[in-house]
Short mmCIF file of C-alpha atoms in Angstrom, two decimals:
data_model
loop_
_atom_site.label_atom_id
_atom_site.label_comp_id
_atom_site.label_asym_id
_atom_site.label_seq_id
_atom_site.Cartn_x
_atom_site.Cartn_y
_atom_site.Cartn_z
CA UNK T 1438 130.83 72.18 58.49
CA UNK T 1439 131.04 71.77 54.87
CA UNK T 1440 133.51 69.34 53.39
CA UNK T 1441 134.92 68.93 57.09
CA UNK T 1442 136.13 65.56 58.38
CA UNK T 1443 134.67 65.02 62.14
CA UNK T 1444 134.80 62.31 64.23
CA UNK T 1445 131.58 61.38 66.63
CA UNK T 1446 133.30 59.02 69.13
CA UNK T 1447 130.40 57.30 70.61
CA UNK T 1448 127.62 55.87 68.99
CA UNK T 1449 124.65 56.47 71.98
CA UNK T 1450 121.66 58.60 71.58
CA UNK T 1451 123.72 61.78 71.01
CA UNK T 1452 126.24 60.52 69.20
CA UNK T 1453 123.84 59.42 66.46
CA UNK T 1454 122.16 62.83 66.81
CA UNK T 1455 124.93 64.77 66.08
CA UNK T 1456 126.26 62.58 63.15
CA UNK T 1457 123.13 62.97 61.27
CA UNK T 1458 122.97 66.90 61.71
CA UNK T 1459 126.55 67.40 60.57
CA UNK T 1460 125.89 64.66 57.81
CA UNK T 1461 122.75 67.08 56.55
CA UNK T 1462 125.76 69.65 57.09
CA UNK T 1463 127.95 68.42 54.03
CA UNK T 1464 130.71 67.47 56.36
CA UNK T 1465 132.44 63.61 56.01
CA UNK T 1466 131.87 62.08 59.08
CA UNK T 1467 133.16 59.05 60.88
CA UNK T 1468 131.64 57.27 63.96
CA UNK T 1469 133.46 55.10 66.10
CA UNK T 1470 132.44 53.23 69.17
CA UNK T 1471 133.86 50.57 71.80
CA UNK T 1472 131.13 48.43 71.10
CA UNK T 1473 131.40 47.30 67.24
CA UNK T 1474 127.25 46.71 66.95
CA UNK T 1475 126.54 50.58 67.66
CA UNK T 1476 127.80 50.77 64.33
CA UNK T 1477 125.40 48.76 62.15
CA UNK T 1478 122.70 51.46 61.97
CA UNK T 1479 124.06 54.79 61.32
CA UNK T 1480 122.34 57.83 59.58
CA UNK T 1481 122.84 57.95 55.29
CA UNK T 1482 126.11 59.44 55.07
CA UNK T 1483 128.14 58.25 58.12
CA UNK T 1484 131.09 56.26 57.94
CA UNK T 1485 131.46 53.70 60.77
CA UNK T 1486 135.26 53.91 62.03
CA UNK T 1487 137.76 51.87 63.61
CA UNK T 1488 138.34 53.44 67.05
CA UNK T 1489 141.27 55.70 65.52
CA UNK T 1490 141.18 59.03 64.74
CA UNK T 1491 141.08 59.70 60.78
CA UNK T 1492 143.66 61.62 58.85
CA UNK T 1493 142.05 65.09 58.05
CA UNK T 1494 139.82 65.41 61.31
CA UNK T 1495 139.77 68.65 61.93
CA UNK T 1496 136.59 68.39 64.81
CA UNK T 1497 135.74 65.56 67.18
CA UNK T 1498 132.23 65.74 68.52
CA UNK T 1499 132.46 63.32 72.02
CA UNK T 1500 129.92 61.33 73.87
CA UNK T 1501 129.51 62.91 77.21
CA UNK T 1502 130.66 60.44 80.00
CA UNK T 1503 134.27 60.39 77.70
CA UNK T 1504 136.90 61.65 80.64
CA UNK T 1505 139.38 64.37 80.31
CA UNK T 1506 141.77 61.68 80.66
CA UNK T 1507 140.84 59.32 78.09
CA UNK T 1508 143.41 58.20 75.62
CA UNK T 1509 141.70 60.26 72.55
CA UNK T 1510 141.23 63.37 74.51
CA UNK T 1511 144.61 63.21 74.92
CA UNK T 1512 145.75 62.34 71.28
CA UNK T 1513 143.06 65.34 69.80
CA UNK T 1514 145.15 67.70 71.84
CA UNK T 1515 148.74 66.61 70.68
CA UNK T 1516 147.39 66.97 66.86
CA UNK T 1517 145.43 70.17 67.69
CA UNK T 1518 142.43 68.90 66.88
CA UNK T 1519 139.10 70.25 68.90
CA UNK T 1520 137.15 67.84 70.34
CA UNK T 1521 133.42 69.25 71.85
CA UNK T 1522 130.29 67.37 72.86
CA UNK T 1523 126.78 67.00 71.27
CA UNK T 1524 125.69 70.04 72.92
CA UNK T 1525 128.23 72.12 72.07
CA UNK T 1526 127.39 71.32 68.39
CA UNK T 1527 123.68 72.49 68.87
CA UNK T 1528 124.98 75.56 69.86
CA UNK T 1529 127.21 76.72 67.07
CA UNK T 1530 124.62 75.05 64.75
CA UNK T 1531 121.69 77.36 66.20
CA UNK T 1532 124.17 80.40 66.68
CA UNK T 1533 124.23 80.29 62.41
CA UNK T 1534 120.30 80.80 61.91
CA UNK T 1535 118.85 83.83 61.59
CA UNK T 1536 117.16 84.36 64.82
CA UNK T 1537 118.62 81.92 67.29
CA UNK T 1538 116.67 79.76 69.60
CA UNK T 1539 116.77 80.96 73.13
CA UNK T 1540 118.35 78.74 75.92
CA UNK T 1541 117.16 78.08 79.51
CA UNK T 1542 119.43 75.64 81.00
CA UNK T 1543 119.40 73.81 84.08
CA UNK T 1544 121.84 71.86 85.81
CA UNK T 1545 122.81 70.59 89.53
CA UNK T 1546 123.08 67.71 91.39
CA UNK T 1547 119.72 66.65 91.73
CA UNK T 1548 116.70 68.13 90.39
CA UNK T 1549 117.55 68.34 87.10
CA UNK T 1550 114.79 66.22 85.06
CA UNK T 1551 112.04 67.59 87.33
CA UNK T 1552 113.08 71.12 86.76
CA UNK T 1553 113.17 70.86 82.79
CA UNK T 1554 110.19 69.16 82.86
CA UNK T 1555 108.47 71.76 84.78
CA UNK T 1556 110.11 74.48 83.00
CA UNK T 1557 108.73 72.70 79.65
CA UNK T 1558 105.41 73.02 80.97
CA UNK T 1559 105.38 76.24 82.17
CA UNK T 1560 106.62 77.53 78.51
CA UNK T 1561 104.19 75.01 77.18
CA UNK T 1562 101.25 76.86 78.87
CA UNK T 1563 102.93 80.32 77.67
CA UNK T 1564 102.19 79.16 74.29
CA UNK T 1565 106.04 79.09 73.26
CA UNK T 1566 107.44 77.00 70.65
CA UNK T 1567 109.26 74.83 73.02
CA UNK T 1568 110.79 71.45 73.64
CA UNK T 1569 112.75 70.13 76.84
CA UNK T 1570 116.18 68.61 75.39
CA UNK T 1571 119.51 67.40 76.55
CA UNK T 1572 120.25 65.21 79.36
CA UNK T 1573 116.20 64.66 79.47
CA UNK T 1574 116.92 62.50 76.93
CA UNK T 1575 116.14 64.47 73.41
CA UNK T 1576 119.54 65.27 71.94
CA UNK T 1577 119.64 69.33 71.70
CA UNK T 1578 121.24 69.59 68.28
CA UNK T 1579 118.03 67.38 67.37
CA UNK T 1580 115.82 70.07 68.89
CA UNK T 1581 117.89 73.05 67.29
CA UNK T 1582 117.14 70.83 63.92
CA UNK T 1583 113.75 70.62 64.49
CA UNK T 1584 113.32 74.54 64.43
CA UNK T 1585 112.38 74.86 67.91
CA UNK T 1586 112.27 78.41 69.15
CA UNK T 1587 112.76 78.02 72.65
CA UNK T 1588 115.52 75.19 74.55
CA UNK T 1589 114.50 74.03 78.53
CA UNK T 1590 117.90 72.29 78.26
CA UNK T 1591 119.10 70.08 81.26
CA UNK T 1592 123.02 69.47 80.88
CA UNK T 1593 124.71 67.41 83.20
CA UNK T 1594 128.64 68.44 84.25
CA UNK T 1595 129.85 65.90 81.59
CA UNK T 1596 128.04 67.62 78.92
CA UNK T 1597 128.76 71.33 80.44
CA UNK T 1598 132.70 70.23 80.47
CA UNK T 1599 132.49 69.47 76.76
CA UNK T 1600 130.44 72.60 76.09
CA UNK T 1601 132.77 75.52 76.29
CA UNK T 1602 130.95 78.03 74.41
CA UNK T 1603 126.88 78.10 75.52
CA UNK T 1604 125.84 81.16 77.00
CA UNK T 1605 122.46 80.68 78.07
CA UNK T 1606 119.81 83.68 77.98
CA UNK T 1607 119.11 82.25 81.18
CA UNK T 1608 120.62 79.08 83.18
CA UNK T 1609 119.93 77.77 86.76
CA UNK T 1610 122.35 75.93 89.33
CA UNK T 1611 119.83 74.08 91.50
CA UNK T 1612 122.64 72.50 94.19
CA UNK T 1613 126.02 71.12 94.57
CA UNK T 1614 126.81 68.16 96.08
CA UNK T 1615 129.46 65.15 95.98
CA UNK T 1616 128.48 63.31 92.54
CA UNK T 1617 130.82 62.48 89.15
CA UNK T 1618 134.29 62.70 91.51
CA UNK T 1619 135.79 60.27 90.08
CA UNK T 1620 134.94 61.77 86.70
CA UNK T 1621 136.20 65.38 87.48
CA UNK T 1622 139.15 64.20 89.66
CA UNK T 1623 137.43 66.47 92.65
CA UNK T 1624 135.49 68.74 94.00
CA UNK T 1625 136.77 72.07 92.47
CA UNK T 1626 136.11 71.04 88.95
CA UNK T 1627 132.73 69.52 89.27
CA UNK T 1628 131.22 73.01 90.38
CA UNK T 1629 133.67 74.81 87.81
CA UNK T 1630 131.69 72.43 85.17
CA UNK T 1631 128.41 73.22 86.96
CA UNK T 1632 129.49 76.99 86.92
CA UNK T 1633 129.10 76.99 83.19
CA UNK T 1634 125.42 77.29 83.60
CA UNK T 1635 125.90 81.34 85.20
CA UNK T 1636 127.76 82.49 82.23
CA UNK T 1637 124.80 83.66 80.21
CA UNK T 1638 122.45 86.79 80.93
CA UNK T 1639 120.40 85.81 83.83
CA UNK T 1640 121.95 83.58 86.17
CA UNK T 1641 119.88 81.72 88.37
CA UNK T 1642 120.86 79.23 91.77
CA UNK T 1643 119.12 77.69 94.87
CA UNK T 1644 120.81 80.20 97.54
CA UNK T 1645 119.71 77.34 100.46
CA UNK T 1646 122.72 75.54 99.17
CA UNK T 1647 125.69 77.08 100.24
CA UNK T 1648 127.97 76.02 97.11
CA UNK T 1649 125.55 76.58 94.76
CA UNK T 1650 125.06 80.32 96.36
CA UNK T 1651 129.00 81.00 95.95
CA UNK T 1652 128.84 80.00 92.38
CA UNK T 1653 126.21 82.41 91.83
CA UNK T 1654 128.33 85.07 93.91
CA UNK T 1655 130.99 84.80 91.46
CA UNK T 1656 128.82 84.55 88.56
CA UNK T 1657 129.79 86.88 85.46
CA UNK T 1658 125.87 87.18 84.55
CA UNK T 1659 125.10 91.00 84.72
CA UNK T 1660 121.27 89.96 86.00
CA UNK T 1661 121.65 87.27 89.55
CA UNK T 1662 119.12 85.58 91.21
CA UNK T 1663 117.95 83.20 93.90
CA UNK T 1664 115.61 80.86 94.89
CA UNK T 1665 114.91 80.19 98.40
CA UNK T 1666 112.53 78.20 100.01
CA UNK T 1667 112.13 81.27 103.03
CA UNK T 1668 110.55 84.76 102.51
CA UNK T 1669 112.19 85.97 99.17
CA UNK T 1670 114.27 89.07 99.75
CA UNK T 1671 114.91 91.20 96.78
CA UNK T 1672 116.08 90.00 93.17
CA UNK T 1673 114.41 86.22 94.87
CA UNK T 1674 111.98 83.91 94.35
CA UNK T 1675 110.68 82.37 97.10
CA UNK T 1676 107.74 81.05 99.82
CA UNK T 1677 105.60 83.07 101.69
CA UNK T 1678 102.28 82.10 103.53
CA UNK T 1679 101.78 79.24 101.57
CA UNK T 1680 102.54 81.12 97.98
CA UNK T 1681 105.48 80.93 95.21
CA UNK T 1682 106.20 84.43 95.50
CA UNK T 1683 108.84 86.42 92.62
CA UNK T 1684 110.67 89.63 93.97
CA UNK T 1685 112.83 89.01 90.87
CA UNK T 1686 110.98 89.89 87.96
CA UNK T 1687 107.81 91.23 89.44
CA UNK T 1688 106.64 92.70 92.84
CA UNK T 1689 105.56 89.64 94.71
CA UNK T 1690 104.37 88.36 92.49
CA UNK T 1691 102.27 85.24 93.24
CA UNK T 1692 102.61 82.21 90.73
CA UNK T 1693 101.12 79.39 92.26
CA UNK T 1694 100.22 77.87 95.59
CA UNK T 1695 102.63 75.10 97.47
CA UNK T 1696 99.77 72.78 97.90
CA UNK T 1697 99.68 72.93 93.67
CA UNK T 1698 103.63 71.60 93.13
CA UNK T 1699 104.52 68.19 92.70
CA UNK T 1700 106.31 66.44 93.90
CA UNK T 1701 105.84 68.13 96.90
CA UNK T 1702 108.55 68.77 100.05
CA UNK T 1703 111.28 71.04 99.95
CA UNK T 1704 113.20 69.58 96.88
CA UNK T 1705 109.94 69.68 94.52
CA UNK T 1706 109.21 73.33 95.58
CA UNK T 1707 112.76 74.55 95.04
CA UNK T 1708 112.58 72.96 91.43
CA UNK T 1709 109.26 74.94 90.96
CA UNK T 1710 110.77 77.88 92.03
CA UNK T 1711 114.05 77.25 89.63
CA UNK T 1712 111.99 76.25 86.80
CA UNK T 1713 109.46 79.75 87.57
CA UNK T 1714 112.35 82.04 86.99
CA UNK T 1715 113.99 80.51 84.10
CA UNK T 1716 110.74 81.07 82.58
CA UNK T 1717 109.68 84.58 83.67
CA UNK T 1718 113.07 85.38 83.10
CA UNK T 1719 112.44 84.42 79.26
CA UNK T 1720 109.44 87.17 80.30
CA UNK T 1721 106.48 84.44 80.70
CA UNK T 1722 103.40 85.30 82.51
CA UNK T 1723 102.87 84.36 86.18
CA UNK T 1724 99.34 83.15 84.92
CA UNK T 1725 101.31 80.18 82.37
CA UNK T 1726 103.61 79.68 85.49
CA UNK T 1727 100.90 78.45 87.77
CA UNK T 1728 98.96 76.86 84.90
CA UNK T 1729 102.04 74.92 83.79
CA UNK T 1730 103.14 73.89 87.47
CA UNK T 1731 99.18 72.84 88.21
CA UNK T 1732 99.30 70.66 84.95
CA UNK T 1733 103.07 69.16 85.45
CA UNK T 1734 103.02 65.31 86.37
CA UNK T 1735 106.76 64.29 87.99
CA UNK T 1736 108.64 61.55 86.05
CA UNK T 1737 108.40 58.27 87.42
CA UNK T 1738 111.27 56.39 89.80
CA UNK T 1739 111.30 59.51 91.84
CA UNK T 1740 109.32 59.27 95.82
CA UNK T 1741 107.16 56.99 93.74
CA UNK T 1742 104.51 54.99 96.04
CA UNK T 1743 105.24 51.20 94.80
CA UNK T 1744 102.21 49.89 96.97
CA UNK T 1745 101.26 48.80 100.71
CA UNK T 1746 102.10 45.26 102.23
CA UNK T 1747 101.03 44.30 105.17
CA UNK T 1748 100.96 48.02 106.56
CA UNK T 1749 104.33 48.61 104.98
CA UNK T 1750 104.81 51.37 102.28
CA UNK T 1751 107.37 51.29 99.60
CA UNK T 1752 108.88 53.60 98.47
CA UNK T 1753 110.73 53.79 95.06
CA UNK T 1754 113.00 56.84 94.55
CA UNK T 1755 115.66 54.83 92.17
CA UNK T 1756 116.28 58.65 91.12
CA UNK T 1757 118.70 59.31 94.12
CA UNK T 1758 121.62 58.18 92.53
CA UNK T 1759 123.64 60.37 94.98
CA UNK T 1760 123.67 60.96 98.44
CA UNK T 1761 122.71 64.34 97.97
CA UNK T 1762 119.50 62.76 96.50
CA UNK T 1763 118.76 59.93 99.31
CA UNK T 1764 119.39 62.84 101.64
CA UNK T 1765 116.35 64.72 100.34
CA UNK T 1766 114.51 61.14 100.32
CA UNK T 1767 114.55 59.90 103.59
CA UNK T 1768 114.10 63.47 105.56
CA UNK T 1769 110.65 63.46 103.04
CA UNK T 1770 109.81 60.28 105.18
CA UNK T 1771 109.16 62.53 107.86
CA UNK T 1772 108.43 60.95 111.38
CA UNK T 1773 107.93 57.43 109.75
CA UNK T 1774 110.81 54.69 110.49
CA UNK T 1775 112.26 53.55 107.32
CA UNK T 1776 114.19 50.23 105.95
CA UNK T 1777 116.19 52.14 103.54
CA UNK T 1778 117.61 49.84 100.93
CA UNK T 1779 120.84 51.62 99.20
CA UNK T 1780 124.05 50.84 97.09
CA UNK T 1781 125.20 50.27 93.49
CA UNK T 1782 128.33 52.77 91.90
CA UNK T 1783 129.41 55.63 94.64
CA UNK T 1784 131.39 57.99 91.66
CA UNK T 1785 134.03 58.78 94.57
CA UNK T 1786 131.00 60.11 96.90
CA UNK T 1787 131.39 59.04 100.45
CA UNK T 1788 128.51 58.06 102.66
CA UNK T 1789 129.09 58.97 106.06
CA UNK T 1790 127.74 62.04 107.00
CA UNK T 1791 124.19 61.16 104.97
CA UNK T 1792 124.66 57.93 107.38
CA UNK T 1793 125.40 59.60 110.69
CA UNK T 1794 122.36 62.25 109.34
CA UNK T 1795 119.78 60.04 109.44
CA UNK T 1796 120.69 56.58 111.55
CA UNK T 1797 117.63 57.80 114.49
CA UNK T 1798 115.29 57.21 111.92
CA UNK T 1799 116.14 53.83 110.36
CA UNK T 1800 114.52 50.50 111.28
CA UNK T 1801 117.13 48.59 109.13
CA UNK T 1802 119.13 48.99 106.54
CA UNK T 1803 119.39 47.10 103.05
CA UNK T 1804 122.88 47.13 101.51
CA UNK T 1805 123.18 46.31 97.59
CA UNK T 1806 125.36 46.70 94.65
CA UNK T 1807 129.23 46.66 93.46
CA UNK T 1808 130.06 49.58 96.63
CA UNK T 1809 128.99 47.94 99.71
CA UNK T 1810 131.90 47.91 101.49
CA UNK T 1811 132.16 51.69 102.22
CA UNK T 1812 128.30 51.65 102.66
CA UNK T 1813 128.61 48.91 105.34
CA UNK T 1814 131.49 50.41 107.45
CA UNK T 1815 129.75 53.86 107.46
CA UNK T 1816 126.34 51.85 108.82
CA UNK T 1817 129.01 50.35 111.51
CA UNK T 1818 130.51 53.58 112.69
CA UNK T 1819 127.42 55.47 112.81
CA UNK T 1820 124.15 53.49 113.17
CA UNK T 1821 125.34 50.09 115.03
CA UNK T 1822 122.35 48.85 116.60
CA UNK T 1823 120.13 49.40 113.47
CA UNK T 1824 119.97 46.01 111.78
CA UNK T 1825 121.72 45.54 108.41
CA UNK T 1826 121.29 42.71 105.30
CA UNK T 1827 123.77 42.87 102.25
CA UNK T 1828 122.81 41.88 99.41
CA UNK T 1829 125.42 40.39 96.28
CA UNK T 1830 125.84 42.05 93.05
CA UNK T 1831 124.00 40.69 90.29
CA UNK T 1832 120.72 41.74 88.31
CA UNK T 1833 116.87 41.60 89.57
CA UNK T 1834 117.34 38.41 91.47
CA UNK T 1835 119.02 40.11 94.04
CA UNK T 1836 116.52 43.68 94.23
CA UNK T 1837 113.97 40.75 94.87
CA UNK T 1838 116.01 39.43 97.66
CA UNK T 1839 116.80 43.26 98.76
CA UNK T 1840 112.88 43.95 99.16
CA UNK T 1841 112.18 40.68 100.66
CA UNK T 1842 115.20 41.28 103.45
CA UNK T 1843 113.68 45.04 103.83
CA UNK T 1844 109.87 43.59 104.47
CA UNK T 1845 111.52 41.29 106.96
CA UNK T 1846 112.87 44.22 109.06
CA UNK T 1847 110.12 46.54 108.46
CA UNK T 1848 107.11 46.51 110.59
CA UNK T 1849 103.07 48.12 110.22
CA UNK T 1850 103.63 51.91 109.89
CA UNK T 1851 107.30 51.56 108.33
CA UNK T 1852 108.66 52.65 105.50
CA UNK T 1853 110.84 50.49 102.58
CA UNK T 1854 112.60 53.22 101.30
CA UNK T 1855 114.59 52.64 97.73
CA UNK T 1856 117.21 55.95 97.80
CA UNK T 1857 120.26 54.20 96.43
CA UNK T 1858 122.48 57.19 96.69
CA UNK T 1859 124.62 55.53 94.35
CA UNK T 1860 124.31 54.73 90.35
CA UNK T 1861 122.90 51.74 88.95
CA UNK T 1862 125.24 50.72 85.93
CA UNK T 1863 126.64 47.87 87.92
CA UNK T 1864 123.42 46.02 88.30
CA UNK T 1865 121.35 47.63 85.91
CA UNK T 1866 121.11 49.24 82.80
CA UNK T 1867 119.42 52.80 84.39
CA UNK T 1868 118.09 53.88 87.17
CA UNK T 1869 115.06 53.51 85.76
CA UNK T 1870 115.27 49.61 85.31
CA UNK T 1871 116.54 49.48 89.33
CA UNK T 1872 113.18 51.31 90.04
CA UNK T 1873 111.04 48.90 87.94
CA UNK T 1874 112.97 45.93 89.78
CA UNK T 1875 111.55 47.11 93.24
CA UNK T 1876 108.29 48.32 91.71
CA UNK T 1877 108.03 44.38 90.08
CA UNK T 1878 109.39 42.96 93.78
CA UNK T 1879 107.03 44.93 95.68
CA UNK T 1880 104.07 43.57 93.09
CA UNK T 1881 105.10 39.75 93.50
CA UNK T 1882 105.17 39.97 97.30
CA UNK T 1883 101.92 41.30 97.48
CA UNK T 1884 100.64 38.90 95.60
CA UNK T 1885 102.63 35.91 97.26
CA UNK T 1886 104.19 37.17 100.61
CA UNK T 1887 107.00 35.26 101.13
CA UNK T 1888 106.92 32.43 103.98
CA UNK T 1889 108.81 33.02 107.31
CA UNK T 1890 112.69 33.28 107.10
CA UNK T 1891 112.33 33.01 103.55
CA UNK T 1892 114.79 35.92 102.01
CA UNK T 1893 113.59 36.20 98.59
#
């Protein structure tokens, strides 16, 4: 990278990340960003820039959610200029040293964060110089920086698009479902992104998901193999009598015990089993496997229990920002009725079938956020007799007003479910501020239930 002029458009976490390792790489670099007050604090070195790309650039190192048809993405390729993301920088950076760290990545629709985390754990308990990184939030070209020896890497499809040339020693596709549309243009291109994961020498995917199975089908990896939540059949990991079993890299071998994994239900267990065989593929122990499982605590935000009112139990799992995700969420509910408040940013994903899925089970229904429209029509068509509130866009007033119009319809034994299936951006600055809005609702009421026919 010496002497080299490269852009970093976008001045976020990763952006910053990657200026200051190609900075400490003797290249000139520029940063430019939308928002002129990302640019007041840059690592020694940088250049702030004025949204432009400079004469000489001869790399341009994106933020991730930039779209294939953005403006500069379309300008880099008339001047022949590469353009790659954050990650795709770690990568060439760690390819350079002298033993390589080894890379375990893990990508899918949902699952993602719990999966790295366990994996993290699991090489954690192995002893292994390790560090979860990426999309977890720890930039990766930080971690390859840092010296670490072994990557738990979760990459989203933005950051896989951008990232042409990672091959993984080892990289898992948990699921595939309707998420980032709008971003990829369709279908077809957000599993070719999530594809990039099976390129490496192990590929690894959750065969209960039918698109996620193909991908591994077609897979180039010479070693393939699956995670099922049934009896594992050969080359598998899987569940047996109560036991994460591996056919894969062992003779059933048992790694830990179902009643061990959290979060628990089918979705927690297939994570488990995803993050097991990244790890014994990287030839860990079944011994660290069930001690790092047994000692993993899940992230918050996700099936969280936000309290009891009144013999009502919230739920906050702000982490299904898809409706692949609320999907999981309310079948976890079991036989309980739920109030399920939803809405915010759809991405292009439609709503009807997770609608028509689970409408026998709903008490009520909760609509917020800048989507309600397609949300509301889908209730119409396929649950009309369950009772529905909509709530307007806005900030926390109106997740206060949302749980207050979901304790109304609920009744002892429900359930309040959050499981917006949708993104928060619109209301909120994360998920994880939309799940501290309910948490901080739920808190208030129980302290001061509201008085009849109030709405919050």
């Amino acid at each position: 990278m010496r002497a080299r002029t490269v852009l970093v458009a976008g001045a976020g976490i990763s952006g910053l990340a990657a200026a200051e390792a190609l900075v400490a790489a003797g290249a000139r670099v520029v940063v430019s960003d939308d928002d002129p007050a990302a640019l007041t604090d840059l690592p020694a070195g940088a250049m702030a820039g004025d949204g432009t790309i400079p004469d000489g650039t001869s790399l341009i190192v994106t933020s991730p959610g930039r779209r294939p048809d953005h403006p500069l993405v379309a300008e880099a390729a008339t001047r022949g200029i590469e353009l790659v993301g954050e990650p795709e920088l770690a990568w060439r950076f760690g390819a350079q040293r002298a033993e390589p760290p080894a890379w375990l990545v893990v990508t899918g629709t949902n699952g993602k964060t719990t999966t790295t985390g366990m994996l993290a754990a699991i090489l954690g308990a192995a002893g292994l110089e390790a560090v979860a990184c990426g999309n977890i939030g720890y930039p990766v070209v930080s971690a390859v920086a840092a010296g670490h020896r072994v990557l738990a890497v979760e990459l989203s499809s933005y950051q896989l698009h951008w990232s042409p040339s990672i091959r993984p020693a080892a990289g898992v596709v948990l699921n595939v479902a309707e998420d980032h549309l709008d971003w990829h243009g369709g279908m077809a291109a957000y599993a070719e992104a999530k594809a990039a994961a099976l390129v490496g020498d192990v590929a690894v995917a959750g065969v209960d998901d039918p698109l996620a199975a193909d991908l591994l089908a077609r897979s180039p990896a010479p070693r393939k193999v699956g995670v099922t939540l049934a009896e594992p059949g050969e080359g598998q990991l899987g569940i047996s009598g109560g036991v994460l079993l591996d056919r894969a890299f062992g003779d059933r071998e048992e790694l830990a015990e179902v009643k061990d994994v959290r979060p628990g239900g089918p979705p927690g267990l297939t994570d488990a089993l995803a993050a097991a065989a990244l790890a014994r593929a990287h030839g860990v122990a079944p011994e660290a496997v069930r001690a790092g499982l047994a000692g993993f605590e899940p992230g918050a935000h996700r099936m969280a229990d936000a309290g009891t009112v009144a013999g009502v139990r919230y739920v906050d799992d702000s982490k299904a920002t898809n409706p692949h995700a609320a999907d999981a969420a309310l079948a976890a509910q079991g036989d309980a009725r739920v109030v399920w408040i939803l809405g915010g940013l759809l991405k292009g994903a439609r709503v009807d079938d997770l609608v028509a899925r689970h409408a026998g089970r709903l008490a009520g229904a909760v609509v917020i956020g800048t989507d309600r429209t397609e949300i509301l029509d889908a209730l119409a068509r396929h649950a009309p007799d369950v009772p529905v509130a909509e709530v307007a866009a806005g900030h926390d007033g109106p997740m206060r007003s949302a749980v207050h119009r979901a304790a109304a319809l609920a009744g002892p034994g429900d359930v309040v479910l959050l499981a917006p299936a949708a993104a928060s951006m619109d209301q909120f600055r994360d998920y994880a501020a939309r799940g501290r809005a309910f948490t901080d609702a739920v808190r208030e009421m129980a302290s001061r239930p509201p008085a009849a026919g109030e709405p919050g």
